[in-house]
PDB file of C-alpha atoms in Angstrom:
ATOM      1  CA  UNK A   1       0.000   0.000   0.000  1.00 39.00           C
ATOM      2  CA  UNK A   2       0.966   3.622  -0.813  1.00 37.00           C
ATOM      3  CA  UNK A   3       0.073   6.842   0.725  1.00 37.00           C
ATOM      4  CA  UNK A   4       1.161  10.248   1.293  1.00 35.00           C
ATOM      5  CA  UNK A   5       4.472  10.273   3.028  1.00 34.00           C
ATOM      6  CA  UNK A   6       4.469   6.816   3.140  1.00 33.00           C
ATOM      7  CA  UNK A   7       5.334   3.315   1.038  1.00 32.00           C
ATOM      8  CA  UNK A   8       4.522  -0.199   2.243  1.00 32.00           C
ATOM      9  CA  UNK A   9       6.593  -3.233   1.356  1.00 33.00           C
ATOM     10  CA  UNK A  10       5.337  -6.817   2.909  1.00 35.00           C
ATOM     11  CA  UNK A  11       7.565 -10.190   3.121  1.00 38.00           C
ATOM     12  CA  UNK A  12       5.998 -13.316   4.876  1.00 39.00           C
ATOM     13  CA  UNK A  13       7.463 -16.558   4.698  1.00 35.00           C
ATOM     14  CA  UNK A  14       3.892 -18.228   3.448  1.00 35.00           C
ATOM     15  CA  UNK A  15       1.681 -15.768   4.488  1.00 30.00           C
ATOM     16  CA  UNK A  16       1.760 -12.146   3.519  1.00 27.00           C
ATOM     17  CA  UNK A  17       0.094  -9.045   4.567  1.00 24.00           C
ATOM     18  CA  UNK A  18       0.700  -5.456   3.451  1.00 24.00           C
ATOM     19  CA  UNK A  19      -0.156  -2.749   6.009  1.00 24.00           C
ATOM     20  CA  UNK A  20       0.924   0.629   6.687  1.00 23.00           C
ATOM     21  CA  UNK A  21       2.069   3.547   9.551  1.00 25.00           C
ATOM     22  CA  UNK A  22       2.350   7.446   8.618  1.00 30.00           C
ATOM     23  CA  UNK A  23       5.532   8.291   7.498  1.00 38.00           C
ATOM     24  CA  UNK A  24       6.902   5.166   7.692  1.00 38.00           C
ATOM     25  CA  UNK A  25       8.822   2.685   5.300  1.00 45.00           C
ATOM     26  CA  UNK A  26       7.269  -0.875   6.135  1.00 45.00           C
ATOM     27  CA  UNK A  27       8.676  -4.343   5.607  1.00 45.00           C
ATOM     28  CA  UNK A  28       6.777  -7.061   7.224  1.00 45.00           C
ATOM     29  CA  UNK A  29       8.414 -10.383   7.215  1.00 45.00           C
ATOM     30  CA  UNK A  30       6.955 -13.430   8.785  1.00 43.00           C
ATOM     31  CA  UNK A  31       8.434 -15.718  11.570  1.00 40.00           C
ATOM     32  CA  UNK A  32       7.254 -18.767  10.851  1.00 53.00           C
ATOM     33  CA  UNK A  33       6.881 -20.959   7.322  1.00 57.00           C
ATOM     34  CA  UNK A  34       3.828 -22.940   6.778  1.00 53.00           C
ATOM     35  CA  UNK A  35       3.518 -26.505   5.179  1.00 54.00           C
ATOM     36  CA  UNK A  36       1.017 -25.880   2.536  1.00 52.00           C
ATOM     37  CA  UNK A  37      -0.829 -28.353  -0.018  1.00 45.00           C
ATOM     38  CA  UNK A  38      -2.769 -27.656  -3.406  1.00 42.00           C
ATOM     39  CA  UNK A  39      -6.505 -28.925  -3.576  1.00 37.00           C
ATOM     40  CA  UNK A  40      -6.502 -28.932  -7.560  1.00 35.00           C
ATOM     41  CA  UNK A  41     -10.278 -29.853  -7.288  1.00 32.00           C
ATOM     42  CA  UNK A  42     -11.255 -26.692  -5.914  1.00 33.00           C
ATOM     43  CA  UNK A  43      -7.871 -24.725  -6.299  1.00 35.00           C
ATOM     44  CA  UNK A  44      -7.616 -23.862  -2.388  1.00 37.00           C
ATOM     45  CA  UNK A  45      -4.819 -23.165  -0.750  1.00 45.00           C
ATOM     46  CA  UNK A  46      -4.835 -25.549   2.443  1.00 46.00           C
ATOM     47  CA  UNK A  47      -2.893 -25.684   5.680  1.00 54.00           C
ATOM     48  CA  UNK A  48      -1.189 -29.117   6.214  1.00 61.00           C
ATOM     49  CA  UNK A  49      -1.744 -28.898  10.715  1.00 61.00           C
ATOM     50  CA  UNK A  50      -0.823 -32.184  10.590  1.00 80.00           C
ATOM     51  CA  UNK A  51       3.014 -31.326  11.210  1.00 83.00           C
ATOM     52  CA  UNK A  52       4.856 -29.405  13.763  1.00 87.00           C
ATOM     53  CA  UNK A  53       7.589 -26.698  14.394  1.00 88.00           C
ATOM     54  CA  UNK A  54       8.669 -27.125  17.676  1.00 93.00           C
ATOM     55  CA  UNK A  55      11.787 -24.829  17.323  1.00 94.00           C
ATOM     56  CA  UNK A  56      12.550 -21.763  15.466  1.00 91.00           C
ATOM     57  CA  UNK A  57      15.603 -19.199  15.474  1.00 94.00           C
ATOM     58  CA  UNK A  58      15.628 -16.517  13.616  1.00 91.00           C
ATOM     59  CA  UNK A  59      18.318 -13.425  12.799  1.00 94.00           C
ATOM     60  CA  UNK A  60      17.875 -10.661  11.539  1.00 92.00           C
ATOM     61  CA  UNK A  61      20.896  -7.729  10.677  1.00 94.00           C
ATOM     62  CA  UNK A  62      20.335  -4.261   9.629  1.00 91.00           C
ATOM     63  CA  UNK A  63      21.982  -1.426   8.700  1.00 91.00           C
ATOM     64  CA  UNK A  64      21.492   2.033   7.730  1.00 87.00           C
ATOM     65  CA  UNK A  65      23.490   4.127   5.056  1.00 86.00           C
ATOM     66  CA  UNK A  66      23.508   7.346   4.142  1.00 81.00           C
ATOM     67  CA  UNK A  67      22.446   7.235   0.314  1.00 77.00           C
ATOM     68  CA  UNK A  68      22.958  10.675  -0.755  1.00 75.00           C
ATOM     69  CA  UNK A  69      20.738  13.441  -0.935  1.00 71.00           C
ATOM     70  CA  UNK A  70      17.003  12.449   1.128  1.00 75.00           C
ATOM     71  CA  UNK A  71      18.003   8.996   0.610  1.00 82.00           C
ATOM     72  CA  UNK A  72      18.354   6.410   3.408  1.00 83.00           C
ATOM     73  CA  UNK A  73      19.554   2.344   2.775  1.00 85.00           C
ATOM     74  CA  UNK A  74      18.647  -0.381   4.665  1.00 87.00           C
ATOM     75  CA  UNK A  75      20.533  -3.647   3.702  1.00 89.00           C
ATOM     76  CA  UNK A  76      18.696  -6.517   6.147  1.00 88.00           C
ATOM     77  CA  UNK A  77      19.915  -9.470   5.901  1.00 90.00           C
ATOM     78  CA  UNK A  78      18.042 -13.636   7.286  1.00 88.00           C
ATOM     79  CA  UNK A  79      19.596 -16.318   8.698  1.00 93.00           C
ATOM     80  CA  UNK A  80      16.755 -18.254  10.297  1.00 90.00           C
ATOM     81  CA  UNK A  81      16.847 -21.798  10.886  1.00 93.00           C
ATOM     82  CA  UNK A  82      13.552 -23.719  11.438  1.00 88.00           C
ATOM     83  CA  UNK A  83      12.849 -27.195  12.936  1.00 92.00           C
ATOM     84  CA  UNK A  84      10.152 -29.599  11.924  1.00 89.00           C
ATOM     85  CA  UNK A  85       8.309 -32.123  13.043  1.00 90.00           C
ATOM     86  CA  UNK A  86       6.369 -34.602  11.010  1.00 90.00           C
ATOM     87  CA  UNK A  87       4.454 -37.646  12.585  1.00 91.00           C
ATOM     88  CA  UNK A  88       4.717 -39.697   9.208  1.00 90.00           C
ATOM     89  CA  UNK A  89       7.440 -39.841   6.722  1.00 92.00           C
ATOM     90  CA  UNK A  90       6.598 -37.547   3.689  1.00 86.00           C
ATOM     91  CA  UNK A  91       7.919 -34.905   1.193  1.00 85.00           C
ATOM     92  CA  UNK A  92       6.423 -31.660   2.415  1.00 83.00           C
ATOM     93  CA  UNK A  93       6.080 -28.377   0.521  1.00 79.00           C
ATOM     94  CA  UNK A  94       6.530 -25.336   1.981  1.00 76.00           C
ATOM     95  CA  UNK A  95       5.839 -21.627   0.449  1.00 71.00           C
ATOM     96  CA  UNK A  96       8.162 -19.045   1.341  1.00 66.00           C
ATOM     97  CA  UNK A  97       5.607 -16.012  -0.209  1.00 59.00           C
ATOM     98  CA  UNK A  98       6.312 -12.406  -0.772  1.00 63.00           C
ATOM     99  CA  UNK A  99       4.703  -9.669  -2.813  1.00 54.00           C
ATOM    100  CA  UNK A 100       4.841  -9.745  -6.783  1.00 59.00           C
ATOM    101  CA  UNK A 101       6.272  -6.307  -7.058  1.00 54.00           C
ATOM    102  CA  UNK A 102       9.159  -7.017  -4.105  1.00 58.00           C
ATOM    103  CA  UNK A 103      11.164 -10.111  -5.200  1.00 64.00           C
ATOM    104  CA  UNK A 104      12.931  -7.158  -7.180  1.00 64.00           C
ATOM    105  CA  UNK A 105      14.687  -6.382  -3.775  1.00 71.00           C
ATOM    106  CA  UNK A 106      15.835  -9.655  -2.770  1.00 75.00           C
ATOM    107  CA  UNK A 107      19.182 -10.013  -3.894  1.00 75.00           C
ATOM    108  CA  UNK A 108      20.044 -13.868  -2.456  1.00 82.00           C
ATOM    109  CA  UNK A 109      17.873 -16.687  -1.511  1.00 86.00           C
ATOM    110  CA  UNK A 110      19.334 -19.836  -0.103  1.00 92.00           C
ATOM    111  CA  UNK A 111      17.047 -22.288   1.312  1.00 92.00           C
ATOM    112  CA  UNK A 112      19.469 -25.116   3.301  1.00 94.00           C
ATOM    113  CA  UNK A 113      18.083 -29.035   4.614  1.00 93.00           C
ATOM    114  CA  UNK A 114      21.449 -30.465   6.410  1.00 89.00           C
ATOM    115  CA  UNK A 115      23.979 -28.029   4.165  1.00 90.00           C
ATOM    116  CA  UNK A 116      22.353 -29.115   0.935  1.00 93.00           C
ATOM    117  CA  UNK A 117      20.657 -26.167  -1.160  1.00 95.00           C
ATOM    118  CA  UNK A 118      17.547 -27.145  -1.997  1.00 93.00           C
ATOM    119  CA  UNK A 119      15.971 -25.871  -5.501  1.00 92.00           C
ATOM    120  CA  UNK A 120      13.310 -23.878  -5.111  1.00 86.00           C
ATOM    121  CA  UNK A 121      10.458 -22.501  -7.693  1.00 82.00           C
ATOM    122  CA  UNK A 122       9.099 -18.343  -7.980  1.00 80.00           C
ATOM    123  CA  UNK A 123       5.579 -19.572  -8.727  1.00 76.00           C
ATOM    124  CA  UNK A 124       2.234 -16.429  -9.038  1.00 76.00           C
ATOM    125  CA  UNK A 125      -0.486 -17.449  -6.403  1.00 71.00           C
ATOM    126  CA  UNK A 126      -2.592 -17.790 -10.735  1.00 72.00           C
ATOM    127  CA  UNK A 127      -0.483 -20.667 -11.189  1.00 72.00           C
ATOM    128  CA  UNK A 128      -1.448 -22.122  -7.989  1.00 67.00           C
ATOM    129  CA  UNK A 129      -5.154 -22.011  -7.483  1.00 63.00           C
ATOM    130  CA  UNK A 130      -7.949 -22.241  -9.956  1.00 54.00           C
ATOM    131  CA  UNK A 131      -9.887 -19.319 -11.654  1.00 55.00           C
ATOM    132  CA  UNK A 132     -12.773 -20.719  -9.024  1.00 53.00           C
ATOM    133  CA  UNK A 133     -10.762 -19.702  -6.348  1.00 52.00           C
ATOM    134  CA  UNK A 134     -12.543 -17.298  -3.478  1.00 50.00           C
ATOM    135  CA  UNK A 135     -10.925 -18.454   0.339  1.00 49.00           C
ATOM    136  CA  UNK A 136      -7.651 -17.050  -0.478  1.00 54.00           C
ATOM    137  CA  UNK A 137      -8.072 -14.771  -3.448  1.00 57.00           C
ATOM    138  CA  UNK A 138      -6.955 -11.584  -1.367  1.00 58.00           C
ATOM    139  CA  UNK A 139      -3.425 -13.267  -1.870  1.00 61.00           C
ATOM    140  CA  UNK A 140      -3.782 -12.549  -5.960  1.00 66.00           C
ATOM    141  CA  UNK A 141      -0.608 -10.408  -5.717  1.00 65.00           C
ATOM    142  CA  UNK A 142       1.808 -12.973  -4.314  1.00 67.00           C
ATOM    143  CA  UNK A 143       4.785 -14.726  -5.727  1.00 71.00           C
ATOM    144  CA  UNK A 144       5.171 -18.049  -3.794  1.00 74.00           C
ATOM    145  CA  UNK A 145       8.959 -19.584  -3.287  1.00 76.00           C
ATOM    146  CA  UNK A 146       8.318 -23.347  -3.344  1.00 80.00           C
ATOM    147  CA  UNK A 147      10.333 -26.422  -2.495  1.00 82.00           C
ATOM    148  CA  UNK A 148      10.306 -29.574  -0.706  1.00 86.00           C
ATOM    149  CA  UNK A 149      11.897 -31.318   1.729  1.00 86.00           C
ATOM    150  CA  UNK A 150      12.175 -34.615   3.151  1.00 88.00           C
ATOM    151  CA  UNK A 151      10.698 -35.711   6.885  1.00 88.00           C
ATOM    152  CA  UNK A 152      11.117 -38.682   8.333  1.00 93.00           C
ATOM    153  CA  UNK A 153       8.617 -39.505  11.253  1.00 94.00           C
ATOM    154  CA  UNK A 154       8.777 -38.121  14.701  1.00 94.00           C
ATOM    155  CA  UNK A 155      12.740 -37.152  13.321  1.00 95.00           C
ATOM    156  CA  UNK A 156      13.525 -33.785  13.789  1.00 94.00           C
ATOM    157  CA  UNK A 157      14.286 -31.956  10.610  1.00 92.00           C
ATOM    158  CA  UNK A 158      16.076 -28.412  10.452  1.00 94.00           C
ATOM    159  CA  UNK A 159      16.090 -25.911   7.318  1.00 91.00           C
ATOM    160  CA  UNK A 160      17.913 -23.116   7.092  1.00 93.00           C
ATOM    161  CA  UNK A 161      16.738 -19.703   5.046  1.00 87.00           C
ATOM    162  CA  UNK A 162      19.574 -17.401   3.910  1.00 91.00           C
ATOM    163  CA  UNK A 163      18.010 -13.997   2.053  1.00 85.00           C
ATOM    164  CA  UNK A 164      19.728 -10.568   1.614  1.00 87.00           C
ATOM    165  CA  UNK A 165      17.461  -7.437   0.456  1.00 83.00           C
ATOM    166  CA  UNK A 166      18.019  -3.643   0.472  1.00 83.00           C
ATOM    167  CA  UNK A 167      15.064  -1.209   1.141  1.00 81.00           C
ATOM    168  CA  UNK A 168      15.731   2.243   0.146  1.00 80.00           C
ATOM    169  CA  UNK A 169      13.579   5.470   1.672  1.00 78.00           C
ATOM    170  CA  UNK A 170      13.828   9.076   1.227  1.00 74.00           C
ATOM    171  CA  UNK A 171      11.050   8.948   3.990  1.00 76.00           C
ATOM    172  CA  UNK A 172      11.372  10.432   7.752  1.00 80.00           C
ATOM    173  CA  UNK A 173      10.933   6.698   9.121  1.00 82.00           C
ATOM    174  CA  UNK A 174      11.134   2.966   8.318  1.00 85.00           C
ATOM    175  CA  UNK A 175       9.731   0.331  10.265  1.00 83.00           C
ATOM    176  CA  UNK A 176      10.418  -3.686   9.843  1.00 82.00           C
ATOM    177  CA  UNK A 177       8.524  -6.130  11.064  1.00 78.00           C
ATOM    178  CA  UNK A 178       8.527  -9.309  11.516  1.00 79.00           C
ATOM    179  CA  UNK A 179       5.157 -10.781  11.596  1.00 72.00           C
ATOM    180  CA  UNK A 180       4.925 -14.224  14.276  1.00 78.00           C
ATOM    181  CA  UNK A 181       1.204 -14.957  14.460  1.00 72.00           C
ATOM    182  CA  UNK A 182       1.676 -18.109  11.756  1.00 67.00           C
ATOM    183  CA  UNK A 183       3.250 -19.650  14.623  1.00 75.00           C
ATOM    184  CA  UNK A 184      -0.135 -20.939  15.789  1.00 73.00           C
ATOM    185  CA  UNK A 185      -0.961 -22.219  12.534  1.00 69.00           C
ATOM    186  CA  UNK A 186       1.511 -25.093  13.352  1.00 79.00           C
ATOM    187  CA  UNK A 187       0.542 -28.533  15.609  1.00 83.00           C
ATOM    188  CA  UNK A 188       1.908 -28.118  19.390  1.00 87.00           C
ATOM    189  CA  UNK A 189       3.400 -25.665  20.690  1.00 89.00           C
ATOM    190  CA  UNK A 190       6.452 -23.009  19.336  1.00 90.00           C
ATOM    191  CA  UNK A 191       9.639 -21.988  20.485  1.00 94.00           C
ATOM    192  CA  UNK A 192      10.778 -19.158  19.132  1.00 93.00           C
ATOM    193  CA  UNK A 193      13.728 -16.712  19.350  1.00 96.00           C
ATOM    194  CA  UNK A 194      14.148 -13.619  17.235  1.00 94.00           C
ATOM    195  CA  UNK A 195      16.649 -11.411  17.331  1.00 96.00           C
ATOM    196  CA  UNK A 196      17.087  -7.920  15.570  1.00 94.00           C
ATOM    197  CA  UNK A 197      20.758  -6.669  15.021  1.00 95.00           C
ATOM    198  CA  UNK A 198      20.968  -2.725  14.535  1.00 91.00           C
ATOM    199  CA  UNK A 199      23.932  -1.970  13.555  1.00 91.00           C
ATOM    200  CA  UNK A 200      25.176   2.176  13.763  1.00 87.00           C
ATOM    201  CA  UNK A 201      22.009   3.697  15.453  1.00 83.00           C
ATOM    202  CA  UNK A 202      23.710   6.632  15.715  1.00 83.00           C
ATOM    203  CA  UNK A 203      22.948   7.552  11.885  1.00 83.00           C
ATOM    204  CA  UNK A 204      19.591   7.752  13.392  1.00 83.00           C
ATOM    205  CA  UNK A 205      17.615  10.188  15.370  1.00 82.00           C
ATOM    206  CA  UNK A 206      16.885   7.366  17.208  1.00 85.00           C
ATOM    207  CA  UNK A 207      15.902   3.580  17.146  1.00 85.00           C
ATOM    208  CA  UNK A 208      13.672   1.602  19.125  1.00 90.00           C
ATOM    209  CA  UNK A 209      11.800  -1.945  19.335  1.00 93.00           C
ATOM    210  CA  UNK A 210       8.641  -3.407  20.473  1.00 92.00           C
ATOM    211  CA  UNK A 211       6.742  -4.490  21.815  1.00 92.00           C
ATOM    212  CA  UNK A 212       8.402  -4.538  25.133  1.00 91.00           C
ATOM    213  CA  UNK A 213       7.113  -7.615  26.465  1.00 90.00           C
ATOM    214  CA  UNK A 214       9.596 -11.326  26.441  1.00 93.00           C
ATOM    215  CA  UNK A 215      12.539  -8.466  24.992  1.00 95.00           C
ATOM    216  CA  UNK A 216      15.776  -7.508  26.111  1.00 96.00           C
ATOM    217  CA  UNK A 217      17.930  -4.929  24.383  1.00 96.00           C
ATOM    218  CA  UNK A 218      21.400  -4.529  24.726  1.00 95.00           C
ATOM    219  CA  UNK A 219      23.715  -2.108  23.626  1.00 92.00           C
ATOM    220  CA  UNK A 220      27.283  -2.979  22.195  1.00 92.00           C
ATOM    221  CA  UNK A 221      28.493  -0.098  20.147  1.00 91.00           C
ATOM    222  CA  UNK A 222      28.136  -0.180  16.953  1.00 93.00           C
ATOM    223  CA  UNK A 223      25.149  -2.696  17.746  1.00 93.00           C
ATOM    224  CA  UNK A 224      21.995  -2.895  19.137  1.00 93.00           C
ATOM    225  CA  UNK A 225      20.474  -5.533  19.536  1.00 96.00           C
ATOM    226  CA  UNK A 226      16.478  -7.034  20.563  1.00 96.00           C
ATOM    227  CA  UNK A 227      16.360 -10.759  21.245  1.00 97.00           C
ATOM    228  CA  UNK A 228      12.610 -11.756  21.736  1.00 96.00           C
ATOM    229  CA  UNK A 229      12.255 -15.168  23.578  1.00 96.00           C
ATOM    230  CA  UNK A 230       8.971 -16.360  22.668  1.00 93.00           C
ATOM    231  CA  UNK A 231       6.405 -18.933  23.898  1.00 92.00           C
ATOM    232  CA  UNK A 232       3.640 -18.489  21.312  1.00 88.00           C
ATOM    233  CA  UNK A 233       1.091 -20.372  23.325  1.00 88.00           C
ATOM    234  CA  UNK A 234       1.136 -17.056  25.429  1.00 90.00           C
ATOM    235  CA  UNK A 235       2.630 -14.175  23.345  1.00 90.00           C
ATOM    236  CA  UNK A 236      -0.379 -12.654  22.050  1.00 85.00           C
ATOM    237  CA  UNK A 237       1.096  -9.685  19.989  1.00 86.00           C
ATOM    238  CA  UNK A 238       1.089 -10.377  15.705  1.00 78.00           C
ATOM    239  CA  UNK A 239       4.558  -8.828  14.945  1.00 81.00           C
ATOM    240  CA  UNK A 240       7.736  -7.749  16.460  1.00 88.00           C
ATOM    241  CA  UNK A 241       9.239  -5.081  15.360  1.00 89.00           C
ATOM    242  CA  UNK A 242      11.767  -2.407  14.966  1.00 88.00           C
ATOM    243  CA  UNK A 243      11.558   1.182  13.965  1.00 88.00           C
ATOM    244  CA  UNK A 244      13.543   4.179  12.885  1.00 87.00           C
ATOM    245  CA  UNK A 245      13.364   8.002  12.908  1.00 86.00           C
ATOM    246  CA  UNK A 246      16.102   9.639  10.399  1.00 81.00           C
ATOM    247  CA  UNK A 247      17.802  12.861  11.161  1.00 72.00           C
ATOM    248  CA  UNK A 248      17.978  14.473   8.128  1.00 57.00           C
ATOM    249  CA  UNK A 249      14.963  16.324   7.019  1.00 51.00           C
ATOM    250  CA  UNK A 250      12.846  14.819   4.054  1.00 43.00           C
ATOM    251  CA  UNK A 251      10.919  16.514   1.387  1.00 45.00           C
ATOM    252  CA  UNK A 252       7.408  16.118   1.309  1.00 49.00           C
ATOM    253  CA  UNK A 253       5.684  14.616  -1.464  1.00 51.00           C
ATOM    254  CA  UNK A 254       3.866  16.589  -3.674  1.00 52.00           C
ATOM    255  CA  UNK A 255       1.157  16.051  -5.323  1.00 55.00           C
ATOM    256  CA  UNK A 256      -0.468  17.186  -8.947  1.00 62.00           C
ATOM    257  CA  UNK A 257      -3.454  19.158  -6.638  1.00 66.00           C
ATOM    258  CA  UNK A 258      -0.611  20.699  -4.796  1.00 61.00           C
ATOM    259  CA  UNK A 259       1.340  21.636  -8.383  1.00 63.00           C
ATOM    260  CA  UNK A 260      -1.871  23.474  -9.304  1.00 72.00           C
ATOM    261  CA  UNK A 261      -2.228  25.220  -6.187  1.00 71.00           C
ATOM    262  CA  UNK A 262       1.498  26.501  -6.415  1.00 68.00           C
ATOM    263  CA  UNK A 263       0.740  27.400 -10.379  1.00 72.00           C
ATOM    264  CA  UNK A 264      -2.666  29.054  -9.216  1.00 77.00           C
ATOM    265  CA  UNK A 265      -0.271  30.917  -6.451  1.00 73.00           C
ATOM    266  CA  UNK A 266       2.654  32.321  -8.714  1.00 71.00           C
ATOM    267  CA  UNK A 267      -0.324  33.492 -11.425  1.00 78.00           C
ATOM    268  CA  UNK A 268      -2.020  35.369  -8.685  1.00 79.00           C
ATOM    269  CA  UNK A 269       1.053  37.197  -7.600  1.00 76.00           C
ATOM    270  CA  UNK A 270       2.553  37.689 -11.245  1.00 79.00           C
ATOM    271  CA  UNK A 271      -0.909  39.131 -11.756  1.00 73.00           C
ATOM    272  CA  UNK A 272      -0.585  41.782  -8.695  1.00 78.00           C
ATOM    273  CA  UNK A 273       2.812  42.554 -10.038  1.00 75.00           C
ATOM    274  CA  UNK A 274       1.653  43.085 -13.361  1.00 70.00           C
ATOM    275  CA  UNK A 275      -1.121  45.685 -12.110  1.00 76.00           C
ATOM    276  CA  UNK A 276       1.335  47.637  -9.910  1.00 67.00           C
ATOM    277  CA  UNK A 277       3.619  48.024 -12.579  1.00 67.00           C
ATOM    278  CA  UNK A 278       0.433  49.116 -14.747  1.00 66.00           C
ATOM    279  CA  UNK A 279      -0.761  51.484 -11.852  1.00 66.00           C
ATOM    280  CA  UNK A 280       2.836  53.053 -11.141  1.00 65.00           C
ATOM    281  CA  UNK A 281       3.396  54.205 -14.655  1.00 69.00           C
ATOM    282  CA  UNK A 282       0.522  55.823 -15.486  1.00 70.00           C
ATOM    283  CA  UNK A 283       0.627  57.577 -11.860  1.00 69.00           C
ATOM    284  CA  UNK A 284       3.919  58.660 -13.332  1.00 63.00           C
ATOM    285  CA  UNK A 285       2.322  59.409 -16.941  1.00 59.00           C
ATOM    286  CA  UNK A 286      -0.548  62.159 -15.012  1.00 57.00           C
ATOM    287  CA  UNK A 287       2.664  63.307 -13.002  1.00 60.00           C
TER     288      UNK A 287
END
């Protein structure tokens, strides 16, 4: 989403939202991936809650540049590793989604099952579902990063997601979150630890994470750093989250209603000048 002052980039690792905060720069990334199957009778997209993720660890780095000009860089870069649990043997899909528009910004992906990459496919949510599709059609503008991986039964199985992108903002703030509520999509119950790495915060006005609850922030020049230590069976909150307020000033965006305003402005006064001009010489002329 795009407003005023304001532009909204989503990642979820299976499912996505886009949402939005004044001012702000947005990138929502999920925690947690999601075993997904394809009903090709009906084209839904279904949850498998037949398997587990008992343990997930997830890191997060970011860091701020100076771009030039109004310009601000993030580069953010993933190392997550999540654990699964399967109660039959099986080759399980899993969708690592993000928005159509944003793979653009992603300049790695490395998905890892015991060191071995493991190929992956960019699919469109149209290639996925039929044209009869309805439960999920709000999800029409997502790319879906597929691939499979082995589980044995009741073994343990740990796979590792690698991804670099860059956001870039000429924006007074940027926000990224990191969106955990998928965690109670899985069977049992979730372990998870995220961390966020900030690296030079004093490029910033200033820095700060939430929400405060299961957090503790330490600071380690150049880093700071939020580790989140989560029991999802009782965190309640959606996303964590970190956000930024620049120092430099940013231009506002303006708008065609504001060009005419400004062009209505500048004829209005070249019209008063006009008239003086008109008035002073023939005062001068009856002089």
């Amino acid at each position: 989403m795009t407003s005023k002052g304001q532009i909204s980039v989503t990642l979820f690792i299976v499912s996505l939202l886009v949402s939005s905060l004044p001012n702000f720069v947005i990138h929502e990334t999920t925690a947690n991936p999601i075993a997904i199957y394809i009903e090709q009778t009906y084209g839904y997209l279904i949850l498998d809650n037949n398997m587990s993720m008992p343990e997930a660890l997830v890191n997060f780095t970011i860091e701020p540049s100076l771009a030039g000009g109004a310009w601000v860089s993030y580069d953010i870069t993933m190392n997550a590793t999540f654990s699964f649990l399967s109660p039959e043997t099986q080759l399980a899909t899993i969708g690592l989604a993000c928005p159509n528009t944003w793979l653009s910004n992603i300049s790695e992906i490395q998905i890892l099952e015991n060191e071995t990459l493991l190929p992956h496919v960019i699919l469109h949510y149209d290639e996925l579902v039929s044209e009869n599709e309805t439960q999920t059609a709000r999800w029409d503008f997502l790319d879906f990063i597929t691939f499979n991986c082995s589980l044995e039964a009741d073994k343990q199985t740990d796979i590792v997601f690698l991804m670099d992108f860059e956001s870039r903002t000429a924006e007074n703030g940027f926000t990224f979150q990191y969106f955990v509520a998928t965690a109670h999509s899985w069977n049992g119950t979730t372990h998870e630890v995220i961390i966020m790495n900030m690296k030079n915060p004093s490029l910033l006005q200033s820095c700060s994470f939430s929400p405060n609850d299961f957090v503790t922030v330490d600071n380690n020049p150049p880093w700071r750093t939020a580790t989140w230590d989560l029991t999802m069976d009782v965190f309640e909150d959606d996303y964590v989250q970190f956000t930024a307020i620049h120092n430099q000033p940013f231009l506002p965006e303006v708008t065609p209603s504001d060009l005419m305003l400004v062009g209505i402005a500048v004829s209005i006064t070249i019209g008063i000048l006009v008239m003086v001009v008109v008035v002073v010489k023939r005062s001068g002329i009856m002089r």
